[in-house]
mmCIF file of C-alpha atoms in Angstrom:
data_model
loop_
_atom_site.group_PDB
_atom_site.id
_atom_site.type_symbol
_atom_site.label_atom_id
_atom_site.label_comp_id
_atom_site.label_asym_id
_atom_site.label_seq_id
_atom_site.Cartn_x
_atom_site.Cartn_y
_atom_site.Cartn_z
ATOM 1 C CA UNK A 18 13.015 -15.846 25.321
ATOM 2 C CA UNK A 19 13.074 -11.840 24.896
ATOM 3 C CA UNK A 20 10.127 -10.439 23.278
ATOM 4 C CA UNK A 21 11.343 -9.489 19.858
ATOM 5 C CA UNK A 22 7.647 -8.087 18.171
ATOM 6 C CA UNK A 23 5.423 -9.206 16.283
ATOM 7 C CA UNK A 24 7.310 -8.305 13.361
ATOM 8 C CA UNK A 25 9.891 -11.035 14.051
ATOM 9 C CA UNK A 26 8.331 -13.619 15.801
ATOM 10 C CA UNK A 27 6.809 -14.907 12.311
ATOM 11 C CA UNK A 28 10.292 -14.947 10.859
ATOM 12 C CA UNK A 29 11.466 -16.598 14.045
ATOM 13 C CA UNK A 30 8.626 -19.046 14.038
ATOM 14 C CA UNK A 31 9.266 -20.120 10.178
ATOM 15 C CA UNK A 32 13.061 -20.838 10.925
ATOM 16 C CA UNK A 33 11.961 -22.913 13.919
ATOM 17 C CA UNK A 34 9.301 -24.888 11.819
ATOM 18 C CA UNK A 35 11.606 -25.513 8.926
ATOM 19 C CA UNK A 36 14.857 -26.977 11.428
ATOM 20 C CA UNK A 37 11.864 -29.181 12.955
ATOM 21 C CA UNK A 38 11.214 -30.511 9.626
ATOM 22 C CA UNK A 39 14.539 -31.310 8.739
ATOM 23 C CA UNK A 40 15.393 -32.879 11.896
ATOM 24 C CA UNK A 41 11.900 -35.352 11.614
ATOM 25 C CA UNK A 42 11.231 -35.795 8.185
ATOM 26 C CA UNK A 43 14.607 -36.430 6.632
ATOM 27 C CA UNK A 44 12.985 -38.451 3.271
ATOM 28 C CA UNK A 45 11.034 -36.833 0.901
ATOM 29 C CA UNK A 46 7.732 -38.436 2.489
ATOM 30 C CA UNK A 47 6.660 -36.375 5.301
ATOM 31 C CA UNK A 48 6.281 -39.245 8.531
ATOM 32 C CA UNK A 49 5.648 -36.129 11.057
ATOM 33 C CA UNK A 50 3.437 -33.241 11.686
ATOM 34 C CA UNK A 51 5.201 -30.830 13.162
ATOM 35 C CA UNK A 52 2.831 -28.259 14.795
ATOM 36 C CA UNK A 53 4.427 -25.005 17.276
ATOM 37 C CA UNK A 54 2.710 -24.141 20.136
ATOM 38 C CA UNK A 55 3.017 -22.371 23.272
ATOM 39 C CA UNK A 56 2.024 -18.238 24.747
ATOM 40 C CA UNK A 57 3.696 -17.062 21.537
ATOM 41 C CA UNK A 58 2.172 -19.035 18.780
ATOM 42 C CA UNK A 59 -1.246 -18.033 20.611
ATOM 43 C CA UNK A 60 -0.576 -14.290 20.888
ATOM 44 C CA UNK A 61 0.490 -14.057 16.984
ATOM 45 C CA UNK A 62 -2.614 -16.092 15.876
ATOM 46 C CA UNK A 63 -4.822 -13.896 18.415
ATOM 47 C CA UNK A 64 -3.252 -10.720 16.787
ATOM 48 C CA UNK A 65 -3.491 -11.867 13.192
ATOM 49 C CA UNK A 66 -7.263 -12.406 13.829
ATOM 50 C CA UNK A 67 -7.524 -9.276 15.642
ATOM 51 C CA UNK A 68 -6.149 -7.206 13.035
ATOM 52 C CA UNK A 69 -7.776 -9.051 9.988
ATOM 53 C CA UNK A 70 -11.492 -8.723 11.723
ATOM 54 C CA UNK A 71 -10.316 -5.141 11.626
ATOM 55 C CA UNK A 72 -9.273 -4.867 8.430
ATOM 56 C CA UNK A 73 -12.674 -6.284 7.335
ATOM 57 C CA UNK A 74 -14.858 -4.100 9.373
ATOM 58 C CA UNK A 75 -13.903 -0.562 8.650
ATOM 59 C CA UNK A 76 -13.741 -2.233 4.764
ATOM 60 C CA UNK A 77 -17.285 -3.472 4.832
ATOM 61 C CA UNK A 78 -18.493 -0.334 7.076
ATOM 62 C CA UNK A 79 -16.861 2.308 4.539
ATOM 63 C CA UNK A 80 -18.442 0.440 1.347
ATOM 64 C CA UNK A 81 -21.671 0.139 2.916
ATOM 65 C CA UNK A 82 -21.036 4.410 4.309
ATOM 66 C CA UNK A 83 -20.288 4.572 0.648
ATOM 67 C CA UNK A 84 -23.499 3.035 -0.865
ATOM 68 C CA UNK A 85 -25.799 5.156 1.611
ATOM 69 C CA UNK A 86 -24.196 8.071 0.588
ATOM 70 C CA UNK A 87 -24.251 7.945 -2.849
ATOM 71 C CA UNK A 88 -28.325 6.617 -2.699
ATOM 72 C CA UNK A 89 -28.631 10.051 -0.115
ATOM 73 C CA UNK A 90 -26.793 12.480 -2.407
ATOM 74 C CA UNK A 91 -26.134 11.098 -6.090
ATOM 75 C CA UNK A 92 -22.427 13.228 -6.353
ATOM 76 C CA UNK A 93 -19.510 11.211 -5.768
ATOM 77 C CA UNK A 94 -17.848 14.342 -4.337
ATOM 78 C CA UNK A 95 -19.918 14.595 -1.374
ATOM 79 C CA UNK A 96 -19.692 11.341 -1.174
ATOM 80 C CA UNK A 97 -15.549 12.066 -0.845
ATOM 81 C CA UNK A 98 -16.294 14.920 0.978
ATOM 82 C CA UNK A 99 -18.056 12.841 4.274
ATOM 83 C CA UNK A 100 -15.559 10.401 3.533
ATOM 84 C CA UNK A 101 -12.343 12.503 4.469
ATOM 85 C CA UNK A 102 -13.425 13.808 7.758
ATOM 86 C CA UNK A 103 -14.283 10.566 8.922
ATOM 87 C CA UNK A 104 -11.269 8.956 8.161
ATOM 88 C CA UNK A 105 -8.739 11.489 9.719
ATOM 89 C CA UNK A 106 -10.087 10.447 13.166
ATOM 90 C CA UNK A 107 -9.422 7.031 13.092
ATOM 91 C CA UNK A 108 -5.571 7.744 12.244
ATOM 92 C CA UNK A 109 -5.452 10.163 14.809
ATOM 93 C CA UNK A 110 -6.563 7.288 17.219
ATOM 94 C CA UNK A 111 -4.325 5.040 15.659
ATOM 95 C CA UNK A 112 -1.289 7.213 16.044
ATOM 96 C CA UNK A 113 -2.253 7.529 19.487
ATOM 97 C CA UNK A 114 -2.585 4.030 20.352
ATOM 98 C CA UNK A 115 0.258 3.223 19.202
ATOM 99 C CA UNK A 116 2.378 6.646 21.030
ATOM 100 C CA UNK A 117 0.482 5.624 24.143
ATOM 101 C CA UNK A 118 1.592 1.885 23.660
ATOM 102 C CA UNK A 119 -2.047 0.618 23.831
ATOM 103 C CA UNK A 120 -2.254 -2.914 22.479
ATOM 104 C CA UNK A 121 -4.554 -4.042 19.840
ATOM 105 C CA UNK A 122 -7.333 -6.633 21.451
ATOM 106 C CA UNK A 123 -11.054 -6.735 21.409
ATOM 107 C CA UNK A 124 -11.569 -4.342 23.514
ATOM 108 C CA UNK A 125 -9.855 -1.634 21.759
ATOM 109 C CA UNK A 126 -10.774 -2.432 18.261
ATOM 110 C CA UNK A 127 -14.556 -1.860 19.227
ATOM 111 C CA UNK A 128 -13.191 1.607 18.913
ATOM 112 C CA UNK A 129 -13.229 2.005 15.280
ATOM 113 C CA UNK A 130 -16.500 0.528 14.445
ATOM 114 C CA UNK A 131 -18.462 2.305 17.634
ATOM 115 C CA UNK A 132 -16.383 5.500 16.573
ATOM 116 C CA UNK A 133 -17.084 5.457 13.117
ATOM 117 C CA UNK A 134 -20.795 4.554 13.539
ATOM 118 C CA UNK A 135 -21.147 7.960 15.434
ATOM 119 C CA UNK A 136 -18.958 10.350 13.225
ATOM 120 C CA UNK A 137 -20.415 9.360 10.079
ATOM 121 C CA UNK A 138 -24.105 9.941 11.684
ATOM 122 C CA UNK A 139 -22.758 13.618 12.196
ATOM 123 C CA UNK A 140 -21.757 14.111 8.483
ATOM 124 C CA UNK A 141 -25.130 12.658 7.805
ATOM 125 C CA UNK A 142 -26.708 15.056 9.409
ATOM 126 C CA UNK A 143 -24.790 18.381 8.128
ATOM 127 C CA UNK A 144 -24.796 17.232 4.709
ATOM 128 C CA UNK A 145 -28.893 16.361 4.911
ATOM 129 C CA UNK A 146 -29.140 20.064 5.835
ATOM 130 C CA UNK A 147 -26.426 21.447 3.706
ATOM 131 C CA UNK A 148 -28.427 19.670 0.764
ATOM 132 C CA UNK A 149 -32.284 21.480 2.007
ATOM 133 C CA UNK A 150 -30.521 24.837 2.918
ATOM 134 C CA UNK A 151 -29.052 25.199 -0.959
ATOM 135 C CA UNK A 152 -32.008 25.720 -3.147
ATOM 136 C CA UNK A 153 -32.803 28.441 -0.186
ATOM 137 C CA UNK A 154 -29.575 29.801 -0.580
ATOM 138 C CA UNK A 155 -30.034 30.314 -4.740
ATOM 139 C CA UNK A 156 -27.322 27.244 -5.045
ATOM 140 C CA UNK A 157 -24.373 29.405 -3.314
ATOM 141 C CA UNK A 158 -22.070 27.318 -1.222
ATOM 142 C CA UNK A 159 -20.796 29.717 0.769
ATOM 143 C CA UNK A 160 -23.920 31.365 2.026
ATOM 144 C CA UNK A 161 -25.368 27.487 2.385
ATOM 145 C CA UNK A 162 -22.248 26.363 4.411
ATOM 146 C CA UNK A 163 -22.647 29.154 7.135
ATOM 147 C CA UNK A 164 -26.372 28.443 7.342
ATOM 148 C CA UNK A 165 -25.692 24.815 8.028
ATOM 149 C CA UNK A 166 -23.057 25.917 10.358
ATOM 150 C CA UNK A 167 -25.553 27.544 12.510
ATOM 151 C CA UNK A 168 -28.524 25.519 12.489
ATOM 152 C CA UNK A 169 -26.980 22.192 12.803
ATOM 153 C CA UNK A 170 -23.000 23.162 14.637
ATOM 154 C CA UNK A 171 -25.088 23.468 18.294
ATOM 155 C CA UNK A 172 -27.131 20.299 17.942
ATOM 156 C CA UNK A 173 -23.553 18.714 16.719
ATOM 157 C CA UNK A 174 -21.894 20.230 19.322
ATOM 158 C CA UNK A 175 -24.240 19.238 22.261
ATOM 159 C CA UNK A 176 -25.303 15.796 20.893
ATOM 160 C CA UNK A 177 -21.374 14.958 20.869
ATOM 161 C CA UNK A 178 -20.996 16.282 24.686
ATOM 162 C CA UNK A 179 -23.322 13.679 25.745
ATOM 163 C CA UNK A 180 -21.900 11.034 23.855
ATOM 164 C CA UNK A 181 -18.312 11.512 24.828
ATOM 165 C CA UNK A 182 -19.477 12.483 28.315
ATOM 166 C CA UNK A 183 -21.252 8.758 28.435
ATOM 167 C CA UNK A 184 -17.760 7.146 27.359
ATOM 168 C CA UNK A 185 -15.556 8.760 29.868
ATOM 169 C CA UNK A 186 -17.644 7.161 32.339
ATOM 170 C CA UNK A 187 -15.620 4.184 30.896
ATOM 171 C CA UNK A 188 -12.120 5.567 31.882
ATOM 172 C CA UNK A 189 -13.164 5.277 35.694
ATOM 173 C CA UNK A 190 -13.448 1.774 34.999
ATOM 174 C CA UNK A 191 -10.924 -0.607 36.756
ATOM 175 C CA UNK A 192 -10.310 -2.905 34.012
ATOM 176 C CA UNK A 193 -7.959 -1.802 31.433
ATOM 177 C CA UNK A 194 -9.613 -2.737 28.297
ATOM 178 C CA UNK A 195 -12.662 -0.919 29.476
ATOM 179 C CA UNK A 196 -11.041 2.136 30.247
ATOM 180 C CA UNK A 197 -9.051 2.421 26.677
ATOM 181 C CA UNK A 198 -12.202 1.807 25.224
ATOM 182 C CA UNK A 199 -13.528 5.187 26.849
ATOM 183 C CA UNK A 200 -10.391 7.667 26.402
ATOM 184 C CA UNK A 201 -10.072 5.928 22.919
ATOM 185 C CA UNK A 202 -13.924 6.770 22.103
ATOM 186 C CA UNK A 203 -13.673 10.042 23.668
ATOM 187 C CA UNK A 204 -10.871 10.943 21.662
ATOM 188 C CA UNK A 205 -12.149 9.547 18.299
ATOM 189 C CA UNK A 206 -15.238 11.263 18.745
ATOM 190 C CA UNK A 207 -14.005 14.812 19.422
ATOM 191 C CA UNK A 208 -11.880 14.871 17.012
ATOM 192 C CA UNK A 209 -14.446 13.949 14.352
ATOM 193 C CA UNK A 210 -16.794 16.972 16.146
ATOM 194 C CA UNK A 211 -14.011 19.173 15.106
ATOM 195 C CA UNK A 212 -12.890 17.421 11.537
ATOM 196 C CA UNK A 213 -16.907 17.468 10.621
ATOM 197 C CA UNK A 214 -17.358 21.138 11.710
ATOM 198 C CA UNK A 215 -14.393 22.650 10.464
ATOM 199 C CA UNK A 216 -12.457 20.242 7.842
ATOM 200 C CA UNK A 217 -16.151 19.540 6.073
ATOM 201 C CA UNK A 218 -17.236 23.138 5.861
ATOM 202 C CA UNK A 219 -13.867 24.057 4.039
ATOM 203 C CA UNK A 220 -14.057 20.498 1.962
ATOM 204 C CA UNK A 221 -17.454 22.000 0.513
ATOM 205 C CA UNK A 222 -16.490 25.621 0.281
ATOM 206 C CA UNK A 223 -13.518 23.961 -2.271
ATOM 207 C CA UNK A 224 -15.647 22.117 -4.318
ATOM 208 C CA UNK A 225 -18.132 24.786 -4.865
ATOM 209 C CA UNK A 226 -15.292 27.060 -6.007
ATOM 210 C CA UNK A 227 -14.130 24.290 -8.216
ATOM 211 C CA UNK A 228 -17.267 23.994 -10.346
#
């Protein structure tokens, strides 16, 4: 059989299931169990799984990023404002798994979670400055922001060179899921470098405007 997705193949699967049924239980009592199996059945199950345990862990690792947060910096717009930069990444990597064709499986969904881990300890750590560098700025965003920028963008900048330079290790790898894992991570994490450095900076400049 042609691979028609995984957007079919539950369609598919339900038709099957329900001709079965009618072929082996033709009075109203049921007298068979009609299970599918088979490669196919397998793969949607393991994908389903793959993509639920997903689901659940950037849910449970953005409420719990959330909580911290808003314990760190009582202001739910800071709390918005570490929020954005951090999520632009991961649908850049998304986009580019999917452009690239790489599949969803273990190995690949570590991405996300390892990924996020990382970014969010970068926003952390600008907006723990940016927070001690305003009272010595007389409260003005502006001049705050730049001072941030320069006494935490180099330690950013250098601690993030390591990491992704410790991934892409992982793309010389000779097993696939290994290797995604590294371009994937490398990827995620420079872009977040650049979201939490430049996207962040202007996110705070806005708000300080707005109040």
């Amino acid at each position: 059989m042609a691979d028609i997705g995984s957007y079919r193949l539950p369609l598919l699967l339900d038709s099957i299931q329900q001709k079965a049924d009618s072929l082996f239980n033709t009075s109203e009592k049921r007298t068979h169990e009609i299970e599918l199996t088979g490669t196919s059945v397998t793969f949607l199950e393991g994908s389903r799984s793959i993509i639920n345990g997903l689901k659940e862990s950037i849910f449970w690792a953005f409420l719990l990023i959330s909580l911290c947060m808003l314990y760190l910096f009582r202001s739910a717009r800071i709390l918005i404002s570490s929020l954005i930069p951090n999520i632009i990444p991961l649908i850049i990597t998304a986009g580019v798994m999917g452009w690239a064709g790489v599949p969803l499986k273990p190995s690949t969904v570590l991405v996300f979670s390892v990924a996020l881990g990382i970014a969010i300890d970068v926003t952390i750590r600008f907006l723990v400055n940016y927070k001690q560098e305003l009272p010595n700025q007389n409260q003005d965003i502006k001049a705050t922001v730049i001072q941030t920028i320069y006494s935490t963008g180099i330690s950013i900048i250098y601690t993030s060179l390591v990491l992704i330079a410790g991934f892409i290790i992982f793309c010389f790898s000779d097993f696939g899921g290994t290797m995604a894992l590294g371009w994937l991570t490398s990827l995620t994490l420079i872009t977040a470098t650049l979201t939490n450095l430049i996207l962040l900076p202007a996110i705070l400049l806005s708000i300080g405007k707005k109040k």
